[in-house]
Short mmCIF file of C-alpha atoms in Angstrom, two decimals:
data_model
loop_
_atom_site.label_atom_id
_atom_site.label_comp_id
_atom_site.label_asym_id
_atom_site.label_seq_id
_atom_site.Cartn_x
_atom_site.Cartn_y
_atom_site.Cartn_z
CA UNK A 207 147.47 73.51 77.69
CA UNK A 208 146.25 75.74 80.67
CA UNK A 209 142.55 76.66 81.07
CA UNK A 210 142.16 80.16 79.51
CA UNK A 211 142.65 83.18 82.08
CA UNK A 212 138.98 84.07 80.90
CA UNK A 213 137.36 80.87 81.40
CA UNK A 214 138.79 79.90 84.64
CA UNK A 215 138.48 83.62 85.90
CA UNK A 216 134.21 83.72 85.14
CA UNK A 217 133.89 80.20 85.99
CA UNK A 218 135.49 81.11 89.71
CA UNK A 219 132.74 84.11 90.17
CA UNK A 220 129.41 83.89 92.46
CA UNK A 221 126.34 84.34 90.31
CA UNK A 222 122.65 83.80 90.28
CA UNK A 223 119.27 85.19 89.13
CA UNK A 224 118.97 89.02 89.82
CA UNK A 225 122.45 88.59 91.35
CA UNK A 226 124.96 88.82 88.53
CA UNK A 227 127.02 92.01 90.27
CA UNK A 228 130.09 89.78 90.41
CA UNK A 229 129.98 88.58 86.79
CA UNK A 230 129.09 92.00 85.45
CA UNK A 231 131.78 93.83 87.39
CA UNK A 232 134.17 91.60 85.57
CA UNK A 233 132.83 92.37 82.16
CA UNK A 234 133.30 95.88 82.93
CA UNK A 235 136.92 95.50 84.27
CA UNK A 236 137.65 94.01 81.17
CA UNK A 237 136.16 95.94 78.62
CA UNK A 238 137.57 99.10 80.36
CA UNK A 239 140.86 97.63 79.64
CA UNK A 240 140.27 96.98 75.52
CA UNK A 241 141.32 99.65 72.93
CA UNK A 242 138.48 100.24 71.05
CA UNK A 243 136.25 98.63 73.63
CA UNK A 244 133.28 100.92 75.35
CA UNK A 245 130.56 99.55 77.14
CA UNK A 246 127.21 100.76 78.67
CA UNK A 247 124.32 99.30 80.59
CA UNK A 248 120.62 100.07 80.25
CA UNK A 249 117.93 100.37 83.08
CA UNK A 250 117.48 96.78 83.93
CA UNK A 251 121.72 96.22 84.56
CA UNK A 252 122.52 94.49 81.28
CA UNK A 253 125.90 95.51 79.85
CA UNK A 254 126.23 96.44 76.06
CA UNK A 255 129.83 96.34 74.64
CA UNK A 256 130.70 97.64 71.72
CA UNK A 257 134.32 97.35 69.36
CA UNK A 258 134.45 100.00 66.69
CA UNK A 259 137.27 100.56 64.70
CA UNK A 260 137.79 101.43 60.58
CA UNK A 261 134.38 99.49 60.02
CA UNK A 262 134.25 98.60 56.66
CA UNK A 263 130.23 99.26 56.53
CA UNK A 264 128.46 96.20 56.83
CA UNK A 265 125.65 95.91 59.57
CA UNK A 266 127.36 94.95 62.43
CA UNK A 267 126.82 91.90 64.31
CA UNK A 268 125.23 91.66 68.32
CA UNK A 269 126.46 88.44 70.05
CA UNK A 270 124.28 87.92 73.43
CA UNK A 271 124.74 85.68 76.55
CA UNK A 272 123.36 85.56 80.01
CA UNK A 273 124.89 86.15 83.15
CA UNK A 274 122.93 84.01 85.92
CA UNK A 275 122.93 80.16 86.37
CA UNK A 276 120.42 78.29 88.70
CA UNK A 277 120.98 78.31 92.06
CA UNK A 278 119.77 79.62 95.85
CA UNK A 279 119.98 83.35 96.56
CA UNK A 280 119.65 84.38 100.71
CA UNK A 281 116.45 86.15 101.66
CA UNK A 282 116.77 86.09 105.49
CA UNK A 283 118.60 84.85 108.85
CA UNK A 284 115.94 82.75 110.62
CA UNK A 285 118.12 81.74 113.35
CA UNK A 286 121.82 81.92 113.25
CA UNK A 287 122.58 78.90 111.95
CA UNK A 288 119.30 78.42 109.26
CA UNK A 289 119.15 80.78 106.24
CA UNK A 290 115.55 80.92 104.27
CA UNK A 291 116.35 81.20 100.61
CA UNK A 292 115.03 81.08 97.10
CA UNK A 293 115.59 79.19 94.49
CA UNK A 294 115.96 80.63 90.85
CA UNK A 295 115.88 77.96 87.72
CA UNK A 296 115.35 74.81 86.85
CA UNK A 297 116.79 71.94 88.60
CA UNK A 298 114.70 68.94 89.67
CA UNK A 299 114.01 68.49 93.75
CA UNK A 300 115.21 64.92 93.38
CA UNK A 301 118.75 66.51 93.20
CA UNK A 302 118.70 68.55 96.37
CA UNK A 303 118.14 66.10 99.57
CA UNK A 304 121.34 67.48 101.60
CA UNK A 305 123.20 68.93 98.64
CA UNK A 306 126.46 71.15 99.61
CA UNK A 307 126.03 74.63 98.94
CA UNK A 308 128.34 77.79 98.83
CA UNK A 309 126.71 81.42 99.70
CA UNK A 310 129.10 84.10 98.49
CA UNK A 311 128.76 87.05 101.37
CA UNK A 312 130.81 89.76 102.40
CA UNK A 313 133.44 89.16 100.28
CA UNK A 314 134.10 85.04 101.10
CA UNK A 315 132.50 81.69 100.16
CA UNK A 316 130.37 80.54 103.18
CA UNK A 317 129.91 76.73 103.55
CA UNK A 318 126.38 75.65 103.74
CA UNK A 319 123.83 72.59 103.31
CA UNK A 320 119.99 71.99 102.16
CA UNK A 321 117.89 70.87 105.20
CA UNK A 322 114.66 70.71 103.43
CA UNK A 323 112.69 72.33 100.53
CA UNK A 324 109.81 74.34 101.74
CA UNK A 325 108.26 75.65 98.87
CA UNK A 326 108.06 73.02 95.32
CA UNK A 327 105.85 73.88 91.96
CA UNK A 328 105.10 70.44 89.41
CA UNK A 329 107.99 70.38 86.47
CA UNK A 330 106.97 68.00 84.43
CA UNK A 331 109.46 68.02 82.03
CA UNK A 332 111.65 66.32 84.63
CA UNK A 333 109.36 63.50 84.50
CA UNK A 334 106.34 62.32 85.76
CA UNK A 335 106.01 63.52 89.04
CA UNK A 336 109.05 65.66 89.11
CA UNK A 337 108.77 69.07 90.81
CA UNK A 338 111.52 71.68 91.13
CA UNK A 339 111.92 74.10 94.00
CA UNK A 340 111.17 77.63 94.95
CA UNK A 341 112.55 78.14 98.14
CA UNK A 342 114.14 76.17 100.68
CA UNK A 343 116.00 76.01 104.31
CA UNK A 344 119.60 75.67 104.36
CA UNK A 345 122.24 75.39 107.30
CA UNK A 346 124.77 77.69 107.08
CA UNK A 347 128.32 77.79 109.10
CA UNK A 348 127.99 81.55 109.22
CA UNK A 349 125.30 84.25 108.92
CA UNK A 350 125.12 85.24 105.39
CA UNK A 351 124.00 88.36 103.99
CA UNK A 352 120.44 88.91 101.81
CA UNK A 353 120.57 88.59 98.35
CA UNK A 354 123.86 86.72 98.39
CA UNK A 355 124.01 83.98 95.54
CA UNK A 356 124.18 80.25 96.80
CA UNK A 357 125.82 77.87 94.83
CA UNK A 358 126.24 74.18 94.52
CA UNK A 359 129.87 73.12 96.29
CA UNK A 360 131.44 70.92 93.35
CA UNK A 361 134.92 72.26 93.06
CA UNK A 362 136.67 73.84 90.21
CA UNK A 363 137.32 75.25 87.20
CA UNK A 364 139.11 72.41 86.04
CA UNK A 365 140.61 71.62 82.66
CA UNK A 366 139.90 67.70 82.50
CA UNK A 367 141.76 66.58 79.23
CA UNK A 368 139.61 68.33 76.53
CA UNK A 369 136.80 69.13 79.24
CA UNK A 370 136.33 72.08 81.48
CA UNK A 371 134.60 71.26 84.21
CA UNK A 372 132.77 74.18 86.15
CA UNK A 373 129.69 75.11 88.37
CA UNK A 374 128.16 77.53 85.56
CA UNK A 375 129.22 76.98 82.38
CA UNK A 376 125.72 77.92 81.50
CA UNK A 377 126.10 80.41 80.35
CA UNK A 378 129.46 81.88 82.11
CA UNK A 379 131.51 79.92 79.00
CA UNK A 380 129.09 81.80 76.67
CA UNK A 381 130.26 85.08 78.44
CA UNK A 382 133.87 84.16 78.49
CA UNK A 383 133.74 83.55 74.72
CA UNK A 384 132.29 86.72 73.94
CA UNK A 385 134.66 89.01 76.07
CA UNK A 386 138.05 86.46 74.62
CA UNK A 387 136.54 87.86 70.96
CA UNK A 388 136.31 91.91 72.15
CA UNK A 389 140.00 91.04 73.65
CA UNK A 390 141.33 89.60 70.11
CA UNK A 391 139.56 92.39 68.45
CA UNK A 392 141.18 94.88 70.16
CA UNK A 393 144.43 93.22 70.19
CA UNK A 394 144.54 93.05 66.65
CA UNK A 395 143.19 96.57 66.03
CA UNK A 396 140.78 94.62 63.59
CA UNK A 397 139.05 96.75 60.92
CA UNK A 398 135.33 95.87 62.29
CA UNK A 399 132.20 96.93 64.19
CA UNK A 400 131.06 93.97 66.60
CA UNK A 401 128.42 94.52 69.81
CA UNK A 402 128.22 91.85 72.85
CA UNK A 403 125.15 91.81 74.95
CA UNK A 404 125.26 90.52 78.33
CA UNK A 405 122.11 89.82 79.80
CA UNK A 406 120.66 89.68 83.31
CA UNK A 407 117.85 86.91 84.59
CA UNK A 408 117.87 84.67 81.52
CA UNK A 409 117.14 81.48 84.13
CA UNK A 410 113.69 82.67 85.30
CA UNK A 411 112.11 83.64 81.69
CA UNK A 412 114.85 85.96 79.45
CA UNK A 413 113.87 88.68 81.28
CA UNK A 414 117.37 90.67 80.55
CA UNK A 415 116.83 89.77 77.18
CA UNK A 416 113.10 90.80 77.44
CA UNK A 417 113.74 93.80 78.58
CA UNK A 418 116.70 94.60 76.81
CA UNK A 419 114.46 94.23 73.45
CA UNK A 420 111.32 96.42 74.53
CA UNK A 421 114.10 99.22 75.72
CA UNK A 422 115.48 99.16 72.50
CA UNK A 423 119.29 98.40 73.95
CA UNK A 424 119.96 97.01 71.07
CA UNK A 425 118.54 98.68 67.53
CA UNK A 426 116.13 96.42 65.89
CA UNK A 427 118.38 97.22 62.80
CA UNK A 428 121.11 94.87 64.18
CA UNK A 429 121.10 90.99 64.05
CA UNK A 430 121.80 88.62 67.39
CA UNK A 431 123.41 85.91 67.45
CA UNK A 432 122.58 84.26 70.96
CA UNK A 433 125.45 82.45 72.27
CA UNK A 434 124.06 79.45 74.58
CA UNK A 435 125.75 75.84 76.05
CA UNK A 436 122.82 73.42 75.31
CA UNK A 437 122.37 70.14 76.52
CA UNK A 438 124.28 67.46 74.80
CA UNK A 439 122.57 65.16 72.64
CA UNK A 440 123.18 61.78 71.11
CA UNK A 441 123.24 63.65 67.84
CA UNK A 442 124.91 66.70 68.56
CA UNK A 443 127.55 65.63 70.97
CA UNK A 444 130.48 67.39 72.60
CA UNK A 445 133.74 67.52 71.34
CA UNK A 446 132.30 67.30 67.76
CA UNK A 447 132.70 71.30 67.38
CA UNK A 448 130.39 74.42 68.22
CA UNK A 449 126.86 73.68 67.26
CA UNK A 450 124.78 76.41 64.62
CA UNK A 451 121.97 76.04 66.08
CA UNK A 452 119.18 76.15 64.10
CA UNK A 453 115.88 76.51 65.99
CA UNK A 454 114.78 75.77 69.89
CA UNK A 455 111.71 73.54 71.80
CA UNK A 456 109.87 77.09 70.92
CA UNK A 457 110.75 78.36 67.72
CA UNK A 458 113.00 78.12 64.37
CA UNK A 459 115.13 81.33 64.06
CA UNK A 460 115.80 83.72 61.10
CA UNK A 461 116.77 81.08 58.53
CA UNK A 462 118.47 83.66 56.36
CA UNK A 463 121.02 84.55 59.38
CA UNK A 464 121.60 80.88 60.33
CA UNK A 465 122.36 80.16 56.67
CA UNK A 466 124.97 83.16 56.60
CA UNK A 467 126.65 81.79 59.65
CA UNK A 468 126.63 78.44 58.36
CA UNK A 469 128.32 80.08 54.92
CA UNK A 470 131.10 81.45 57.36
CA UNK A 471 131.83 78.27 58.97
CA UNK A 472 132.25 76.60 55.71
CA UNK A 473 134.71 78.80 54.42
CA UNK A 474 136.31 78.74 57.63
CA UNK A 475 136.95 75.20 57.79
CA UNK A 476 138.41 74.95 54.29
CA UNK A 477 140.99 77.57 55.22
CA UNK A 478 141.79 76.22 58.77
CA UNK A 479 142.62 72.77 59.44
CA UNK A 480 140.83 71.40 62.74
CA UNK A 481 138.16 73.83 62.24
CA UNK A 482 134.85 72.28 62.62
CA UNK A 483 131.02 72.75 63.72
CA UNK A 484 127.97 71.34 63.63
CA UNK A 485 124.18 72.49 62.71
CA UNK A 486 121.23 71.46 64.74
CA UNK A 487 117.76 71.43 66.18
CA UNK A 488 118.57 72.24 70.07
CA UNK A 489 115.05 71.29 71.58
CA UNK A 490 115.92 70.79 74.65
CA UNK A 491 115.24 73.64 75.78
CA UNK A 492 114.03 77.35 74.64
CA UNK A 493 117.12 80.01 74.47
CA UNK A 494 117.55 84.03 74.21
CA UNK A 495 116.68 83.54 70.47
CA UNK A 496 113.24 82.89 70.82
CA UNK A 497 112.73 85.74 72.49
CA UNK A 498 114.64 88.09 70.12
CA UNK A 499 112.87 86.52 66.82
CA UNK A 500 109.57 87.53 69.19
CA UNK A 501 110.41 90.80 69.31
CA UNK A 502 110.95 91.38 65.62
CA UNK A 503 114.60 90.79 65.24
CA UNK A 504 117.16 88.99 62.76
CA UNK A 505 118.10 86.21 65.33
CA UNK A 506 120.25 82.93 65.38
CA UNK A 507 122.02 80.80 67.98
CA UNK A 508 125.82 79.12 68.13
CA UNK A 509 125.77 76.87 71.10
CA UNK A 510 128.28 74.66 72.81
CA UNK A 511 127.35 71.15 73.66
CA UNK A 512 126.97 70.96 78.01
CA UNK A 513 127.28 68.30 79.77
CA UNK A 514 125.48 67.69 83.25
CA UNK A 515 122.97 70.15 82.35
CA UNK A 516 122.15 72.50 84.95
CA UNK A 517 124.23 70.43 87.27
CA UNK A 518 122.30 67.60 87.17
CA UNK A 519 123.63 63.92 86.36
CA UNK A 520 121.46 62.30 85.41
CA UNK A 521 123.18 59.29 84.95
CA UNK A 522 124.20 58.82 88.91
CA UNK A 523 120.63 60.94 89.51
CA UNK A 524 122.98 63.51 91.82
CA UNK A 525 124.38 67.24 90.86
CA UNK A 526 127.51 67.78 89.29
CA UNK A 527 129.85 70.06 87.49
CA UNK A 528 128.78 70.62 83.97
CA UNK A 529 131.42 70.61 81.59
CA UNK A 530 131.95 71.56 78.23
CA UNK A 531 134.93 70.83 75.32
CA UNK A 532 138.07 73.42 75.32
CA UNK A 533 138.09 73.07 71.73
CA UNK A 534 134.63 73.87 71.09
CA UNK A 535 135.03 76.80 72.91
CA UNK A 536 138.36 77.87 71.28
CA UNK A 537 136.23 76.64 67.75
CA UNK A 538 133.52 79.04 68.81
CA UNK A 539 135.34 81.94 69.34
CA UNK A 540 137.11 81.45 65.76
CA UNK A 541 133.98 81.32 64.39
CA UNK A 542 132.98 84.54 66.27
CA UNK A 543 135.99 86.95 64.67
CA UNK A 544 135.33 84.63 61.21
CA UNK A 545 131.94 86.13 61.54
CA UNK A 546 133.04 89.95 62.32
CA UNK A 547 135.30 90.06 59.67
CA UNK A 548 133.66 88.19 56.94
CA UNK A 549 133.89 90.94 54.00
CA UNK A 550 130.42 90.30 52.80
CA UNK A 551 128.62 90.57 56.21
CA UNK A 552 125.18 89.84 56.80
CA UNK A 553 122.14 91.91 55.13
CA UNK A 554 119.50 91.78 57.23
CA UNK A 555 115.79 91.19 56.10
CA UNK A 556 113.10 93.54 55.49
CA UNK A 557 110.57 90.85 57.66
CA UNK A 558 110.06 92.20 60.87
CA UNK A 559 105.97 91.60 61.69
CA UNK A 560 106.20 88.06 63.69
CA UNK A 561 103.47 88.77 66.59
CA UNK A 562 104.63 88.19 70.26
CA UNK A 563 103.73 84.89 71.95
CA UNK A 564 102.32 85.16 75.11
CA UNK A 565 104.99 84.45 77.05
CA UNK A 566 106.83 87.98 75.86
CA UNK A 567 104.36 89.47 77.61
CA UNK A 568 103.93 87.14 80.72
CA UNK A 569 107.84 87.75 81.24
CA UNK A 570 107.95 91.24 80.36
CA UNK A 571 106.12 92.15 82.93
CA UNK A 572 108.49 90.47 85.28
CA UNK A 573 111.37 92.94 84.41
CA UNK A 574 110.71 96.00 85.77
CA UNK A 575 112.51 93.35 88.94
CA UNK A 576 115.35 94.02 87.23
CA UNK A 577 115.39 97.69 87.66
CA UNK A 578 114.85 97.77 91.11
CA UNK A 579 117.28 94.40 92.15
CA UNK A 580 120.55 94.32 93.62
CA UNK A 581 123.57 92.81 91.28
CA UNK A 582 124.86 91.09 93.89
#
């Protein structure tokens, strides 16, 4: 079986925080091209899609993923050979001494390597120790451009047995699901209502997502379901289906909404053989949920199980392609339409008073970058 156009398509695209252009170019492309399909993006650059056609009158369903992955993005020349560049997300330093790097600039990959780190902050959740960077040196074979995304040389897509095997499959897979449901939607001329938010800057804090809740992209009416690829672990492994997740490191989501989309996947699987999913607490990290449940919104999470998180394996203690199961992904987006077209829908609660943590606020401030940023 060949690797879905989708999939290998976003997985082949430059991206990087508060330089998605590429990625979201190709969400519009493709939306453009769906019957029933409209899109629209709000003041900070994230898109909102939208399918409508014959709904039947249940509230409607928002799936959300991010656009970005970690990686370098150019600030200036300092000689013709050295490019001074940021850093955006969190990979450890340990990983970096000499890595191969790709800066995508006028139109073309340029080769390139990491000469040193210059600026490091402590990240302790790597370990005692650990720190993670914030800007570094890199030689380059060419000039490249500002604001050009950098990112790690490792090859690919490639469909590896049941594994795809990619730069960013956080979150690109996420996206790629999300766009293969608007294109089955519309393909099928389904009788539903269904919105997908893509998000900018999810790496450095959700601030896509931040913003997009405090400018009201989405109606507070509507419930998310935040689509994420989460960090394998020993008990929620990959290959063993798409995971429900159930809560984050931060916060437990909307039970109510996680139990409807737990309903769904049950009925699914009795009516399609090979069919299945799993239901989890994710902690290894805090997703786009958290943030939404802040804000006052009916939120949940489906996840797919990642391997090499954020490109770093961490069994040979170098970077690598993360890589995620084909069938979880083709599991996830049957779960998607099951939940679209499930005739009972979700009704969402009246509970909508949870107070914002600090770190809503902390980030929010941070997006009014997003207004002024290039895409890429």
């Amino acid at each position: 079986m060949p690797l879905p156009r989708v999939l290998k398509d976003l997985l082949s695209l430059p991206t990087g925080t508060f330089v998605e252009g590429a990625v979201l170019e190709y969400i519009e492309s493709t939306c453009s091209n769906l019957k029933g399909v409209t899109y629209t993006s709000d003041r900070y650059g994230n898109i909102l899609a939208h399918y409508r056609n014959r709904p039947p009158g249940s509230t409607p369903l928002v799936f959300a993923a991010h656009t970005d992955h970690p990686g370098f993005v150019a600030e200036e020349m300092v000689d013709r050979k050295t490019v001074r560049a940021a850093f955006r997300g969190g990979v450890a330093s340990s990983y970096m001494e000499k890595a191969k790097v790709r800066f995508w600039s006028g139109g073309r990959w340029i080769n390139a390597k990491v000469r040193e780190l210059t600026r490091t902050v402590a990240a302790p959740r790597f370990g005692a120790g650990a720190t993670r960077p914030e800007e570094g040196l890199l030689t380059v074979a060419q000039p490249v451009e500002p604001n050009s995304p950098g990112m790690w040389d490792l090859g690919g897509p490639v469909l590896d047995g049941d594994l795809v095997r990619g730069i960013a499959c956080d979150d690109l897979a996420g996206v790629a699901a999300m766009l293969a449901l608007l294109a089955r939607l519309s393909k099928k001329q389904a009788a539903a209502e269904a919105y997908c938010l893509f998000t900018r800057a999810e790496e450095v804090g959700f601030i896509g997502a931040i913003g997009a809740a405090e400018a009201r992209t989405v109606s507070k009416k509507l419930p998310i379901v935040a689509i994420e690829t989460s960090k394998a672990l020993p008990s929620a492994p990959i290959g063993a289906g798409p995971i429900l997740r159930v809560g984050d490191r931060a916060s437990i989501f909307t039970p109510e909404l996680t139990a409807w989309c737990g309903q769904v996947a049950e009925k699914l699987a009795k009516r399609r053989k090979g069919f299945k999913f799993q239901r989890k607490l994710m902690d290894g990290g805090t997703c786009e949920s958290t943030a939404y449940v802040t804000y006052g919104y009916d939120a949940t999470g489906l996840c797919l199980a990642l391997g090499n998180y954020h490109n770093m394996n961490e069994k040979t203690g170098k970077l690598g392609s993360e890589y995620v199961s084909l069938s979880d992904w083709q599991n996830l987006v049957d779960w998607f339409e099951a939940l679209v077209l499930d005739p009972d829908g979700f009704a969402p609660t009246e509970s909508k008073n949870m107070a914002r943590v600090d770190f809503g606020k902390k980030f929010y401030a941070q997006s009014a970058r997003l207004e002024t940023s290039p895409r890429g």
